[in-house]
Short mmCIF file of C-alpha atoms in Angstrom, two decimals:
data_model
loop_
_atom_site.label_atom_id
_atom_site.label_comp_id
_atom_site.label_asym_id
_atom_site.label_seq_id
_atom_site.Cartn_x
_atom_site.Cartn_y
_atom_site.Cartn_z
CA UNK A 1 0.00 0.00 0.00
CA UNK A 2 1.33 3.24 -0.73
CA UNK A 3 2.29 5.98 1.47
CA UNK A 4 0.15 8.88 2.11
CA UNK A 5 1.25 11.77 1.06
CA UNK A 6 0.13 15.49 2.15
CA UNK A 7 0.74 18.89 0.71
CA UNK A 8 0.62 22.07 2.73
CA UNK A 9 -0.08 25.51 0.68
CA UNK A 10 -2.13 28.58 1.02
CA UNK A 11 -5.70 28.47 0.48
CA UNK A 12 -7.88 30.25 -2.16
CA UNK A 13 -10.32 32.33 -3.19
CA UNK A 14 -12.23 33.99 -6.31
CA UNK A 15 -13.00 30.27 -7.15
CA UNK A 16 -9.58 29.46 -7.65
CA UNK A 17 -8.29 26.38 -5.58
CA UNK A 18 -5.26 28.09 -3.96
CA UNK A 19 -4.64 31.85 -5.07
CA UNK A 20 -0.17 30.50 -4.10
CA UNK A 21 0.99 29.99 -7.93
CA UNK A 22 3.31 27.37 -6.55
CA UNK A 23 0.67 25.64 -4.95
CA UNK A 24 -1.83 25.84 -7.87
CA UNK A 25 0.44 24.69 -10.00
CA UNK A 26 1.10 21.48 -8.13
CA UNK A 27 -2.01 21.09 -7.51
CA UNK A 28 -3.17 21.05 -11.05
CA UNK A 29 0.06 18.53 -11.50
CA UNK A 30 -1.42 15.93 -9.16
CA UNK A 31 -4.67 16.33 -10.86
CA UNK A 32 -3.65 15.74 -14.58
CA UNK A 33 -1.04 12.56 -13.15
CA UNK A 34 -4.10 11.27 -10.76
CA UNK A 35 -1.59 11.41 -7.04
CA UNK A 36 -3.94 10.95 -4.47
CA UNK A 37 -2.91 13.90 -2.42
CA UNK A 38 -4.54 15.19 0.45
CA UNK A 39 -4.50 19.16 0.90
CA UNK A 40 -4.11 20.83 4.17
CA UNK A 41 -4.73 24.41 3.67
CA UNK A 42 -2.92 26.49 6.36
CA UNK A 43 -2.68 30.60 6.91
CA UNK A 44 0.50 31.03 7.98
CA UNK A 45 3.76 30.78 5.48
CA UNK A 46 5.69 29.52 9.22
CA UNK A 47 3.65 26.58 10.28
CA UNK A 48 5.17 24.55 7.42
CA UNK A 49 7.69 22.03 8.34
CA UNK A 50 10.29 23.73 6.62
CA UNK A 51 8.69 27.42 6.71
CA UNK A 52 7.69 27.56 3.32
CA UNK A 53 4.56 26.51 1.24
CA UNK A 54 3.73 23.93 -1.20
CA UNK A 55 5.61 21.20 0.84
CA UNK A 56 4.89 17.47 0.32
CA UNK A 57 4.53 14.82 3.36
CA UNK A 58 4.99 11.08 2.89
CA UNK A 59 5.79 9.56 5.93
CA UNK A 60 9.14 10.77 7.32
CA UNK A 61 9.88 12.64 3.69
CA UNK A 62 9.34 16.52 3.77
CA UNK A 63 9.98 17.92 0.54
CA UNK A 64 9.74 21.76 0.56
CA UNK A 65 10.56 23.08 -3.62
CA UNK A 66 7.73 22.61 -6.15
CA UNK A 67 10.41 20.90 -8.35
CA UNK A 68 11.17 18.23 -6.04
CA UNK A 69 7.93 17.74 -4.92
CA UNK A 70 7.36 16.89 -8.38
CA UNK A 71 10.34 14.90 -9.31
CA UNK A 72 9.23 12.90 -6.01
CA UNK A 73 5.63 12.36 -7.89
CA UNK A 74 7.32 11.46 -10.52
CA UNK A 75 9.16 8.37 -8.86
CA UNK A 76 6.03 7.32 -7.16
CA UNK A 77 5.11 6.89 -10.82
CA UNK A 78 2.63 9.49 -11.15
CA UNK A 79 3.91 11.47 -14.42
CA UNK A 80 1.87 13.59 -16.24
CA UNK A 81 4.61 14.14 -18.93
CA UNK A 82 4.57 10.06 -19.45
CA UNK A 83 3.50 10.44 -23.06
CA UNK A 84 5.35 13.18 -24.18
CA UNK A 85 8.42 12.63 -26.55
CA UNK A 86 11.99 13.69 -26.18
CA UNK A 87 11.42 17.01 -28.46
CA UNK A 88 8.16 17.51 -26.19
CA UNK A 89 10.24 17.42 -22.94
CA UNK A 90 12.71 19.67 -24.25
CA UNK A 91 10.58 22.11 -25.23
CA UNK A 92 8.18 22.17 -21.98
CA UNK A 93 11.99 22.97 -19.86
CA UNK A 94 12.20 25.85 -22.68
CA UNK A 95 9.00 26.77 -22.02
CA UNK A 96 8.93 26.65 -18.29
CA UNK A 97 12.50 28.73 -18.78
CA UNK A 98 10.93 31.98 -20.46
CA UNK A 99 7.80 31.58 -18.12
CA UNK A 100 9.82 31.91 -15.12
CA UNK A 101 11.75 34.49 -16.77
CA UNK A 102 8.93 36.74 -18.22
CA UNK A 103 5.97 36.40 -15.95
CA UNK A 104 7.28 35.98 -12.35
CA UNK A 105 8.36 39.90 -12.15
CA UNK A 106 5.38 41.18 -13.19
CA UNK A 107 3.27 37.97 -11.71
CA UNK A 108 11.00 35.97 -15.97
CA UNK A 109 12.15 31.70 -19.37
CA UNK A 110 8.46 31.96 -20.60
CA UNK A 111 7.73 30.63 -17.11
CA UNK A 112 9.94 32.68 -15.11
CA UNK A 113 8.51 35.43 -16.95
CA UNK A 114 5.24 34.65 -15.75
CA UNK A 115 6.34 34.07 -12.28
CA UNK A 116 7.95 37.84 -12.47
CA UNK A 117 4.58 39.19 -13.51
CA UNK A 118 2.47 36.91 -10.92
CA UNK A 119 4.94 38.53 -8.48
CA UNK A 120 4.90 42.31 -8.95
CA UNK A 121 1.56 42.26 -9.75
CA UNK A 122 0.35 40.42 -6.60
CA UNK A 123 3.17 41.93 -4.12
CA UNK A 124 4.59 45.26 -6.03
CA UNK A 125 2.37 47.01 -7.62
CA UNK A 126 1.00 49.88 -4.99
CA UNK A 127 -3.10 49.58 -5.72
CA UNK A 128 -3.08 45.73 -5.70
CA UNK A 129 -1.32 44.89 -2.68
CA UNK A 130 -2.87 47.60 -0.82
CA UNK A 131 -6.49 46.75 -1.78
CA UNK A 132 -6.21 43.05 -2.72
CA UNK A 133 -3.05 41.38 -1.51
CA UNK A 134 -2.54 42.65 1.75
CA UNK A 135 -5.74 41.92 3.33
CA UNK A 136 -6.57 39.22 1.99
CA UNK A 137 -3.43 37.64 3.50
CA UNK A 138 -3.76 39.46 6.44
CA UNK A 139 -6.80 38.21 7.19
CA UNK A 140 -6.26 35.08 7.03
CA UNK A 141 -2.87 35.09 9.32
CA UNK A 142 -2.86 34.94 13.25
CA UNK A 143 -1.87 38.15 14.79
CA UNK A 144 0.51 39.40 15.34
CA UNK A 145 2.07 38.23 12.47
CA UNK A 146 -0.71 39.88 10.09
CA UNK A 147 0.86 43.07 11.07
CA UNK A 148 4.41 42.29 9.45
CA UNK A 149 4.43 39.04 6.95
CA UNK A 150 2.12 40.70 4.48
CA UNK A 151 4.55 43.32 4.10
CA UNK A 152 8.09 41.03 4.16
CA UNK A 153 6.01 39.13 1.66
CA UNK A 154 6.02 42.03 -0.51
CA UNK A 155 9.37 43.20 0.05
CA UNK A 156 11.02 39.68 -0.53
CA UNK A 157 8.91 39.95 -4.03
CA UNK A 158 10.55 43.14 -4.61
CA UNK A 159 14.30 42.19 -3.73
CA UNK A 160 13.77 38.96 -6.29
CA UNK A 161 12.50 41.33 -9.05
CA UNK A 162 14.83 43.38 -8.39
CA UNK A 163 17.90 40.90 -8.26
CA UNK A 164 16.89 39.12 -12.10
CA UNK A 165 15.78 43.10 -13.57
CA UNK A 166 17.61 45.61 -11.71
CA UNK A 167 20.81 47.12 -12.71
CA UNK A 168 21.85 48.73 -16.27
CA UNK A 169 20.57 49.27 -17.88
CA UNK A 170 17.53 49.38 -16.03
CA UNK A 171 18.11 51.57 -13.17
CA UNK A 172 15.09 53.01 -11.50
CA UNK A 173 11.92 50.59 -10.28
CA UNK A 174 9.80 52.39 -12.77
CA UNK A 175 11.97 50.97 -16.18
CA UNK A 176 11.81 47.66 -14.40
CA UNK A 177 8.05 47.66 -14.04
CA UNK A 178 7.57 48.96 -17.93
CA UNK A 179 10.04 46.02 -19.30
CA UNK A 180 8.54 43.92 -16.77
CA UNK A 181 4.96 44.36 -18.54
CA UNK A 182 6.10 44.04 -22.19
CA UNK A 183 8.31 41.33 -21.10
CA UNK A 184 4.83 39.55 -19.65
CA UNK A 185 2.74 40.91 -22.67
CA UNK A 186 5.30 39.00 -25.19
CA UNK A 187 4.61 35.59 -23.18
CA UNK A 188 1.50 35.61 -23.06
CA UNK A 189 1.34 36.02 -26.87
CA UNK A 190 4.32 33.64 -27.62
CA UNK A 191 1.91 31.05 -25.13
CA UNK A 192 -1.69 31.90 -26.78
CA UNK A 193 0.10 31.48 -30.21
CA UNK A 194 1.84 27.46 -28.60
CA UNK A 195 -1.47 26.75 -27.53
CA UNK A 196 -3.47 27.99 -30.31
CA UNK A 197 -7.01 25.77 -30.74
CA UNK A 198 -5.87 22.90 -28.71
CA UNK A 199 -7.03 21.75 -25.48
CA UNK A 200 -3.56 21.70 -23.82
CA UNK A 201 -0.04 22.80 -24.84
CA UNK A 202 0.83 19.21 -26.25
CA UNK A 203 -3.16 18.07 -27.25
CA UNK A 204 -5.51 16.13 -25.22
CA UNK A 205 -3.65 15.39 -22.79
CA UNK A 206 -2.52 18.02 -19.76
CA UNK A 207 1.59 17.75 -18.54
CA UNK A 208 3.85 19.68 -16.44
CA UNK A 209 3.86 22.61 -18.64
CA UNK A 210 0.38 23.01 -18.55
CA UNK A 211 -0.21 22.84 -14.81
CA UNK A 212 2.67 25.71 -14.42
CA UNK A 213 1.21 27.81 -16.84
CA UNK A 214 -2.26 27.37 -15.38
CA UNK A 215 -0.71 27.70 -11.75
CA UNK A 216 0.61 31.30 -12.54
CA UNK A 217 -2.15 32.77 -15.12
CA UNK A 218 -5.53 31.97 -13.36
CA UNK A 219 -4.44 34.13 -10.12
CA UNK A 220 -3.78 37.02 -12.56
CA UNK A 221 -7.32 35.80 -14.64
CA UNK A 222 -9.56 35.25 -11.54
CA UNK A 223 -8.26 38.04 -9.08
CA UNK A 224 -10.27 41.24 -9.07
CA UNK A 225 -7.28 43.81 -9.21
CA UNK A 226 -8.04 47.39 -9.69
CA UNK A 227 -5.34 47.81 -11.79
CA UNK A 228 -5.67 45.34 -14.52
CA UNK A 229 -2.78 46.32 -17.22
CA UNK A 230 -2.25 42.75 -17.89
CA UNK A 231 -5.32 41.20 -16.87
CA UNK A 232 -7.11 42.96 -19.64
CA UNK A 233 -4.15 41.78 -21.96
CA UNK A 234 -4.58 37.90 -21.17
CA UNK A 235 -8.41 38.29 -21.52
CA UNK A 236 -7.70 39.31 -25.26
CA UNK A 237 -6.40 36.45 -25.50
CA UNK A 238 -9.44 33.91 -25.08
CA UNK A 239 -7.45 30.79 -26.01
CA UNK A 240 -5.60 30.80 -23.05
CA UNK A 241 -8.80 31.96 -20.87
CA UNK A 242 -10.65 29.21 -21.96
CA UNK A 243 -7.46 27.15 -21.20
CA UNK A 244 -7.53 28.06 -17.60
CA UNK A 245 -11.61 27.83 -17.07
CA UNK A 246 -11.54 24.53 -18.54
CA UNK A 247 -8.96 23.21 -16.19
CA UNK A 248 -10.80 24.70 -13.56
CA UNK A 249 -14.23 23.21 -14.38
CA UNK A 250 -12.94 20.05 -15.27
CA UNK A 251 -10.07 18.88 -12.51
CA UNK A 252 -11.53 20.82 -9.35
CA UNK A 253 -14.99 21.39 -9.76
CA UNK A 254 -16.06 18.35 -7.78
CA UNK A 255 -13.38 18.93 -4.71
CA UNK A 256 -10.38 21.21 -4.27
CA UNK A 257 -8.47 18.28 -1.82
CA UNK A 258 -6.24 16.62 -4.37
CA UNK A 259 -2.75 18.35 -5.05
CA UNK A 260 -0.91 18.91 -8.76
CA UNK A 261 2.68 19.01 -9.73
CA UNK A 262 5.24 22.06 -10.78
CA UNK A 263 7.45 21.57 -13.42
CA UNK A 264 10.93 19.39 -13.60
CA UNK A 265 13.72 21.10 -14.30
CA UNK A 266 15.24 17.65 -15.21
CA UNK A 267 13.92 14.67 -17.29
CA UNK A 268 14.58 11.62 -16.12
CA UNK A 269 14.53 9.04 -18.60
CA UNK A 270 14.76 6.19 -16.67
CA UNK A 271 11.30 7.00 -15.24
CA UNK A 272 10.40 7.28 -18.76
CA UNK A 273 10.88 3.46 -19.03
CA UNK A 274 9.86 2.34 -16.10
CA UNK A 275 5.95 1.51 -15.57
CA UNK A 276 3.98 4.48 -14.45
CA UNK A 277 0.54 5.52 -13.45
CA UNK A 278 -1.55 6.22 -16.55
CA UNK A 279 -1.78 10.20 -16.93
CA UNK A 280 -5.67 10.98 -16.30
CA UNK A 281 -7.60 12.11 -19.87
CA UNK A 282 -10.78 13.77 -20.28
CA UNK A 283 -12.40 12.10 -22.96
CA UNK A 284 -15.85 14.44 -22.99
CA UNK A 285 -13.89 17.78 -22.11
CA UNK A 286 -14.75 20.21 -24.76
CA UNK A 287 -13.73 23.49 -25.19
CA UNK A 288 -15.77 26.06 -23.70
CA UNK A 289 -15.96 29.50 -24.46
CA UNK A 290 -14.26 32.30 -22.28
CA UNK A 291 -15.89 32.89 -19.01
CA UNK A 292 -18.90 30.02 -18.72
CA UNK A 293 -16.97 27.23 -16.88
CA UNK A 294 -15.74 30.19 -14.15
CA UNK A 295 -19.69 30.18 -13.46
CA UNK A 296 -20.30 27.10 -11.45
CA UNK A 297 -17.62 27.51 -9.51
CA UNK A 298 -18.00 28.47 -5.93
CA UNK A 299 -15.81 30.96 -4.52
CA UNK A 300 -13.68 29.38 -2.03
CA UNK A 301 -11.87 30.23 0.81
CA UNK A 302 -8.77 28.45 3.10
#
């Protein structure tokens, strides 16, 4: 019998499972490769086993980095990725690259990109974290520590944009934010162009580069901002919001306990070859247009 295995992470709202990118995205992971994960929503960053959120617990294993927690899926033969080629595999690592590249600042690769963008826009930019962010984390962390962590949140978002953007010849916070933005708005055109009229990056079948990009676009889709710069550029793009509201209506519209998987920064071939849990395919999804499958979701809360 297999182990159990728990993941801690933030809760959500705005009828998105967990409003954490991290957490969403392996969240969405465990969905698409079928890990029976339990979730254990918590408010406070600190009560985590190692101090920070998603973190995976099998026993006596506490795994704390999305990307181990899913290379640890992986082994326990739940891969998502277990039909994709070579070329395929290569190309979701690219993708995940220019997400994190791109995105992240502004949420800075595609994925790190998006993880940019997710970041500033969440923790940086004035108007959001002071109307949205900040108490919607505050209020759901004990005091005293509502008082501060919102805020060291924010600043430790700042120092990592900062750190990948700053310096020449980008010098003031205000050229960071404005390549930050076209860096994001050039993503999420190279992705809607990728995706194009498919159901998921690589066809019918979801993998690790489509719970990441899910994990870090439906916060900035679903969140009510009142600045909405690129929230009104992704919903021009209704490819990739039908993307994220069929993933929604289809893999958590029944529960929001079972946990998904962030992407690999390293293939492993041998667990390529060696027998694996079948990936889990929607036969009867179809594609739905932008906005409807948001509709029967109810809006949740940690």
């Amino acid at each position: 019998m297999a182990a159990p295995m728990e993941l801690s992470c933030w809760g959500g709202d705005w009828g998105l499972p967990s409003l954490h990118p991290e957490s969403l995205t392996v969240m969405a992971y465990a969905k698409f490769s079928g890990a029976p994960l339990t979730v254990n929503t918590i408010n406070n960053s600190w009560r985590a086993p190692k101090g920070d959120v998603p973190v995976l617990i099998s026993e006596d294993i506490v795994i704390s980095q999305p990307a181990k927690i899913l290379n640890f899926l992986r082994k326990q033969k739940y891969n998502a990725d277990y039909e994709l080629s070579a070329k395929q595999g290569a190309d979701t690592l690219a993708y995940i690259a220019l997400l994190e590249e791109k995105l992240l600042p502004a949420l800075i690769p595609v994925v790190f990109v998006i993880v940019l963008i997710q970041l500033h826009t969440f923790w940086v930019e004035a108007e959001n974290y002071s109307s949205v962010t900040k108490p919607w984390f505050a209020s759901r962390i004990a005091f005293p520590q509502s008082l501060y962590l919102p805020g060291k949140m924010s600043r430790e978002a700042l120092n990592r944009i900062l750190l990948t953007r700053g310096g020449p010849p980008l010098y003031s916070l205000a050229e960071v934010e404005a390549q930050i933005y076209r860096d994001a708005k050039e993503c999420l055109n190279l992705l809607s162009k990728r995706l194009g009229t498919s159901q998921f990056f690589f066809g019918d079948m979801p993998t690790t580069l489509d719970a990441f990009v899910f994990g870090f676009l439906a916060p900035i889709y679903k969140v009510c901002f009142p600045r909405l710069q690129l929230q009104e550029h992704l919903k021009q793009l209704p490819n990739l919001c039908r993307f994220c509201d069929d993933i929604l209506t289809c893999y958590f519209r029944l529960t929001v306990s079972d946990p998904a998987l962030i992407i690999s920064l390293q293939m492993d071939d041998n667990l390529r070859k060696s027998p694996q849990h079948p990936p889990r395919k929607l036969t009867t999804l179809k594609l739905a247009a932008g906005g409807e499958a948001s509709s029967s979701l109810n809006r949740l809360s940690p």
